[in-house]
Short mmCIF file of C-alpha atoms and ligand atoms in Angstrom, two decimals:
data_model
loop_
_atom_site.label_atom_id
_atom_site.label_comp_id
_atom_site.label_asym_id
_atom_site.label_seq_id
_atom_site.Cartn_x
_atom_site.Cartn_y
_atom_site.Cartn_z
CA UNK A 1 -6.71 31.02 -69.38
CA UNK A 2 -5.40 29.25 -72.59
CA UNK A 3 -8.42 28.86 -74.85
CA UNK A 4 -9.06 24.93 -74.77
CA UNK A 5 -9.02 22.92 -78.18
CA UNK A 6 -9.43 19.27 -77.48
CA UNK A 7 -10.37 16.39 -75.26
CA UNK A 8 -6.61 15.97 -74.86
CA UNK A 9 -6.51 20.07 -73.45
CA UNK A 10 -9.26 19.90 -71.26
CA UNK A 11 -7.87 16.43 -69.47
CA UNK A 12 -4.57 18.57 -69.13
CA UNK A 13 -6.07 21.16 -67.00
CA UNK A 14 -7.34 18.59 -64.30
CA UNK A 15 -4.87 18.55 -62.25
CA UNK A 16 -5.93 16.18 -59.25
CA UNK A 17 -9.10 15.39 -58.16
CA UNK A 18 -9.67 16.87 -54.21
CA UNK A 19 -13.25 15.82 -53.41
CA UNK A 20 -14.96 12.84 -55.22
CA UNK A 21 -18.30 12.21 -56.30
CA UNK A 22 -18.74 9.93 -53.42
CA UNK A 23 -17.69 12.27 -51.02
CA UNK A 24 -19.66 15.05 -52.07
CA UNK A 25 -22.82 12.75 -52.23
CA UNK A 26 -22.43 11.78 -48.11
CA UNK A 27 -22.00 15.15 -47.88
CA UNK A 28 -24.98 16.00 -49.26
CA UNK A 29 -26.76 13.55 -47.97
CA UNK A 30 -25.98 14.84 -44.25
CA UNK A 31 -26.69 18.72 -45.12
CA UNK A 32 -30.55 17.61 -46.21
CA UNK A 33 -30.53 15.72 -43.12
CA UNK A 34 -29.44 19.01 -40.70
CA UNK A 35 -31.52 21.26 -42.82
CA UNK A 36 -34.76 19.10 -42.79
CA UNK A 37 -34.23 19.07 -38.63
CA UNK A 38 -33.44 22.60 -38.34
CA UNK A 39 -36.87 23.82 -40.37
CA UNK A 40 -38.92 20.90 -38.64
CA UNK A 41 -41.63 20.97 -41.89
CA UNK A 42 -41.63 24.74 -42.36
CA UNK A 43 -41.69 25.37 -45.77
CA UNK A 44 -38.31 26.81 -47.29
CA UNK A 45 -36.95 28.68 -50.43
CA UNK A 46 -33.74 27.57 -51.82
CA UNK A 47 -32.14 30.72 -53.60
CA UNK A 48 -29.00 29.14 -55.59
CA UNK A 49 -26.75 31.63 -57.23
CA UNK A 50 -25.97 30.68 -60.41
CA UNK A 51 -24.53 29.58 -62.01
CA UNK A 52 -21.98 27.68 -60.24
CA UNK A 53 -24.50 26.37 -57.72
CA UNK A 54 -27.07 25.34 -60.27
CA UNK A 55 -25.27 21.43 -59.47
CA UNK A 56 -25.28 21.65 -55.89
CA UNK A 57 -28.52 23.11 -55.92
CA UNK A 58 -30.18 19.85 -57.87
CA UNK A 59 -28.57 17.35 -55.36
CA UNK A 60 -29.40 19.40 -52.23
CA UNK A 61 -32.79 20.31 -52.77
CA UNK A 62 -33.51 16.39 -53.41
CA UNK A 63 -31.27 15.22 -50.00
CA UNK A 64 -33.84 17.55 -48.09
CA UNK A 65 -38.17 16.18 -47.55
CA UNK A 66 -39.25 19.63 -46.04
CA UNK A 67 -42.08 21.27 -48.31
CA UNK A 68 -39.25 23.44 -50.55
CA UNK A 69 -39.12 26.03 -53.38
CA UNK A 70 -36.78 26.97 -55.46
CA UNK A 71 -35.21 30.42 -56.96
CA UNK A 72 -32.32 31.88 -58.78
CA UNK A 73 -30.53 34.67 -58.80
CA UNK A 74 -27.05 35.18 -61.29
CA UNK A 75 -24.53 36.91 -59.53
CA UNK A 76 -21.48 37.28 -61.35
CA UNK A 77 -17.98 37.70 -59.97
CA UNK A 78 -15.38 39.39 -62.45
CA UNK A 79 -12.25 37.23 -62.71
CA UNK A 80 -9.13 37.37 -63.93
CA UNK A 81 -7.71 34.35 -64.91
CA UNK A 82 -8.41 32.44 -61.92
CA UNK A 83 -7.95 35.86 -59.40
CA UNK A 84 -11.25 37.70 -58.23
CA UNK A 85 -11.38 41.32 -59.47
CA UNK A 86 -13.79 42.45 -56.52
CA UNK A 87 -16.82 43.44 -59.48
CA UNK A 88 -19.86 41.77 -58.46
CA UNK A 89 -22.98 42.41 -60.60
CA UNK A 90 -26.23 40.86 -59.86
CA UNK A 91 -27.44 40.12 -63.57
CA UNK A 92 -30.73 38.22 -62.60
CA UNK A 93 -32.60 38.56 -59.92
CA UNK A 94 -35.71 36.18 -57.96
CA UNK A 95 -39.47 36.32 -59.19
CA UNK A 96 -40.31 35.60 -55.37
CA UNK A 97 -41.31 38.33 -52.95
CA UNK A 98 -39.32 36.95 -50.07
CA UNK A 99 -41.23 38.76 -46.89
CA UNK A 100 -43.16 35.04 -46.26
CA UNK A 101 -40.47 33.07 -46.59
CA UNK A 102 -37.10 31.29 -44.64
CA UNK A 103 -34.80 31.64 -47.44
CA UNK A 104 -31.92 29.40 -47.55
CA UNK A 105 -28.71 30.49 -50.13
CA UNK A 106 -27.11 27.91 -51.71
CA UNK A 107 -23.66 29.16 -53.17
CA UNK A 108 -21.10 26.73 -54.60
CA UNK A 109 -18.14 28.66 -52.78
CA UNK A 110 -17.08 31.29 -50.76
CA UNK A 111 -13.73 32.86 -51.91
CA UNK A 112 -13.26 36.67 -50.45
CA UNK A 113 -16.94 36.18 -49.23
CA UNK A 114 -17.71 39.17 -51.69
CA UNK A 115 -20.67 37.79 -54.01
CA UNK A 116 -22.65 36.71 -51.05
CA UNK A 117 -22.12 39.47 -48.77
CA UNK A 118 -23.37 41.84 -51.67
CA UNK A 119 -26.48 38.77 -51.78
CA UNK A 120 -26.85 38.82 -48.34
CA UNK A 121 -27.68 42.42 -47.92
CA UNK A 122 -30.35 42.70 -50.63
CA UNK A 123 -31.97 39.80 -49.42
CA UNK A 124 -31.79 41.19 -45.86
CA UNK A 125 -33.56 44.19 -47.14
CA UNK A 126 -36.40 42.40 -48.38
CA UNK A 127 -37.50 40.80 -44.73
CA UNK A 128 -37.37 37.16 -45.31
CA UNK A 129 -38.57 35.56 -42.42
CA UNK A 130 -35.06 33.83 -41.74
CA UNK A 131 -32.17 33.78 -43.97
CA UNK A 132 -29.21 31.57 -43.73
CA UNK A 133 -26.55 30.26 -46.05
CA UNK A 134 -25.43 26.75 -47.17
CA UNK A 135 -22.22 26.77 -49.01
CA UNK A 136 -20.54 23.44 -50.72
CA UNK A 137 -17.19 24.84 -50.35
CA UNK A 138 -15.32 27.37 -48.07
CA UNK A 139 -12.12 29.03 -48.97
CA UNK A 140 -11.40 30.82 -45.43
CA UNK A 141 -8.02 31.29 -45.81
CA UNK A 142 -8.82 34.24 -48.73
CA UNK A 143 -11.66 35.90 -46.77
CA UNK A 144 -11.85 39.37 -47.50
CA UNK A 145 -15.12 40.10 -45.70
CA UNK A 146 -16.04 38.77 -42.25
CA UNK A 147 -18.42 36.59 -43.29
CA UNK A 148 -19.47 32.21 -43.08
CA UNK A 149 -22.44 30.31 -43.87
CA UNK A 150 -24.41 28.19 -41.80
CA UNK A 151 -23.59 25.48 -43.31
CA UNK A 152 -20.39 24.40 -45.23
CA UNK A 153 -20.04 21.12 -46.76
CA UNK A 154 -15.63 21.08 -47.13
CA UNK A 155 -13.04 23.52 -46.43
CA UNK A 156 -10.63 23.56 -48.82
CA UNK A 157 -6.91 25.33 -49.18
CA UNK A 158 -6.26 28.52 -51.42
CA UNK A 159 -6.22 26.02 -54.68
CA UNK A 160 -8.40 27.58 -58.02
CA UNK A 161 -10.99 24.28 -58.14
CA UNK A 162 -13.34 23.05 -60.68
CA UNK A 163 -15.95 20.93 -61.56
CA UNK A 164 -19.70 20.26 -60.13
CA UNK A 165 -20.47 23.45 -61.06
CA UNK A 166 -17.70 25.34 -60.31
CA UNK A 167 -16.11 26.75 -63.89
CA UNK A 168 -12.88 28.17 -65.40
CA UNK A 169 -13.43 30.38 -68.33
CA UNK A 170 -17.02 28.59 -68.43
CA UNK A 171 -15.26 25.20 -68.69
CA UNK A 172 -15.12 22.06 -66.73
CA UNK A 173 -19.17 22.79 -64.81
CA UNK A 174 -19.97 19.38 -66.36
CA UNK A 175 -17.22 17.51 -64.23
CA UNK A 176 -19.30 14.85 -61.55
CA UNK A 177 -16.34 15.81 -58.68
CA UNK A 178 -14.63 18.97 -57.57
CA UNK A 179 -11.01 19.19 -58.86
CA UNK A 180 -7.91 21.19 -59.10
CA UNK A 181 -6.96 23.39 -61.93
CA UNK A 182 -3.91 23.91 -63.50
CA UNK A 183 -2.81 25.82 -66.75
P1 IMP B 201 -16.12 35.55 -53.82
O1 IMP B 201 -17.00 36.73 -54.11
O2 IMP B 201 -14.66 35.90 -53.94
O3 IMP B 201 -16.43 34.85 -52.52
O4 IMP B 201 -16.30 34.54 -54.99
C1 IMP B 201 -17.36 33.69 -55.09
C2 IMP B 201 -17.60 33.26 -56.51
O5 IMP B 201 -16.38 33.23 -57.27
C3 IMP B 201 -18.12 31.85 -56.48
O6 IMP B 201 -19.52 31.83 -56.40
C4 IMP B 201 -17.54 31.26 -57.74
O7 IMP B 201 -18.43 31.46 -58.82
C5 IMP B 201 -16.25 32.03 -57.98
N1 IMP B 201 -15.07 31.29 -57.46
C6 IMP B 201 -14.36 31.55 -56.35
N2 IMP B 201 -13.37 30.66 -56.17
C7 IMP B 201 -13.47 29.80 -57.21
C8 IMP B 201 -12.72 28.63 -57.58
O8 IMP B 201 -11.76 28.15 -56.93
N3 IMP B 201 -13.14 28.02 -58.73
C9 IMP B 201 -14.19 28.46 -59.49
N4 IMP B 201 -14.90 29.54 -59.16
C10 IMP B 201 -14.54 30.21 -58.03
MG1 MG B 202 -17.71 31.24 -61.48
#
């Protein structure tokens, strides 16, 4: 990616936007709802993966009323450009012992389904009492591991997106709606 120097070149790179703030706030809106009847009161732990989910995560864990925590873990995916390398690192991990808890993931999107397969299992190993996934995106069409969540908020075609969380090069998190990127 071009390094960005103005207003002017970040406005450029916004293509179109694909899913507006609106949009993504009925979403949300209807995931607390489904969560909240699938738990019935039980206390949960939301474990976002940061940091593109650190958005979602402060919407979602207000659309839900069940007794919640919350935890992060930083799991970073090696790009280049705007193609996945495969390299997943976990670079922070939770303070929680899981083994008492039904842990819920939050991840902004699932591309090749890499970063939270490589979650998955280390969470898996720790015996939460249930684990299941909540994803704002899905990208199935570039699956490279036979994974889905439990929950996924849009599907959305093979297009590099930004915004609510969701970065290029670091840039664009801070945009209230989930967009497409171009160069
Ligand atoms: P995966 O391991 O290929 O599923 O990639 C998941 C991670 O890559 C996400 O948590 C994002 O941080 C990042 N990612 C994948 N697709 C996009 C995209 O279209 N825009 C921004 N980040 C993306
Ligand atoms: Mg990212």
């Amino acid at each position: 990616m071009k390094k960005i120097h103005s207003q002017d070149d970040f406005q450029s790179r916004i293509k179109r936007i694909i899913i507006s703030e609106e949009e993504i706030k009925a979403a949300i809106a209807n995931a607390g709802k489904e969560i909240d009847a699938i738990y019935d009161g039980r206390p949960i732990l939301l474990v976002s993966i940061l940091k593109g989910a650190f958005v979602f995560m402060a919407d979602l864990c207000r659309a839900i009323t069940a007794p919640c925590e919350i935890g992060f873990m930083c799991a970073k995916s090696y790009y280049e450009g705007t193609v996945s390398t495969g390299i997943v690192k976990i670079t922070m991990d939770l303070e929680q012992d899981i083994s008492n808890y039904h842990v819920i993931i939050v991840e902004d999107i699932i591309d090749t389904g890499r970063t939270l397969n490589d979650v998955i299992k280390l969470l898996k190993a720790r015996n939460p009492i249930s684990l299941r996934v909540v994803t704002l995106l899905d990208k199935p069409s570039r699956r490279l591991v036979d994974l889905n969540a439990d929950l996924s908020l849009f599907t959305i075609p093979d297009h590099f997106v930004i915004g609510y969380g969701l970065d290029c090069a670091e840039y664009f998190r801070n945009l209230p709606y989930i967009a497409e990127y171009t160069e």
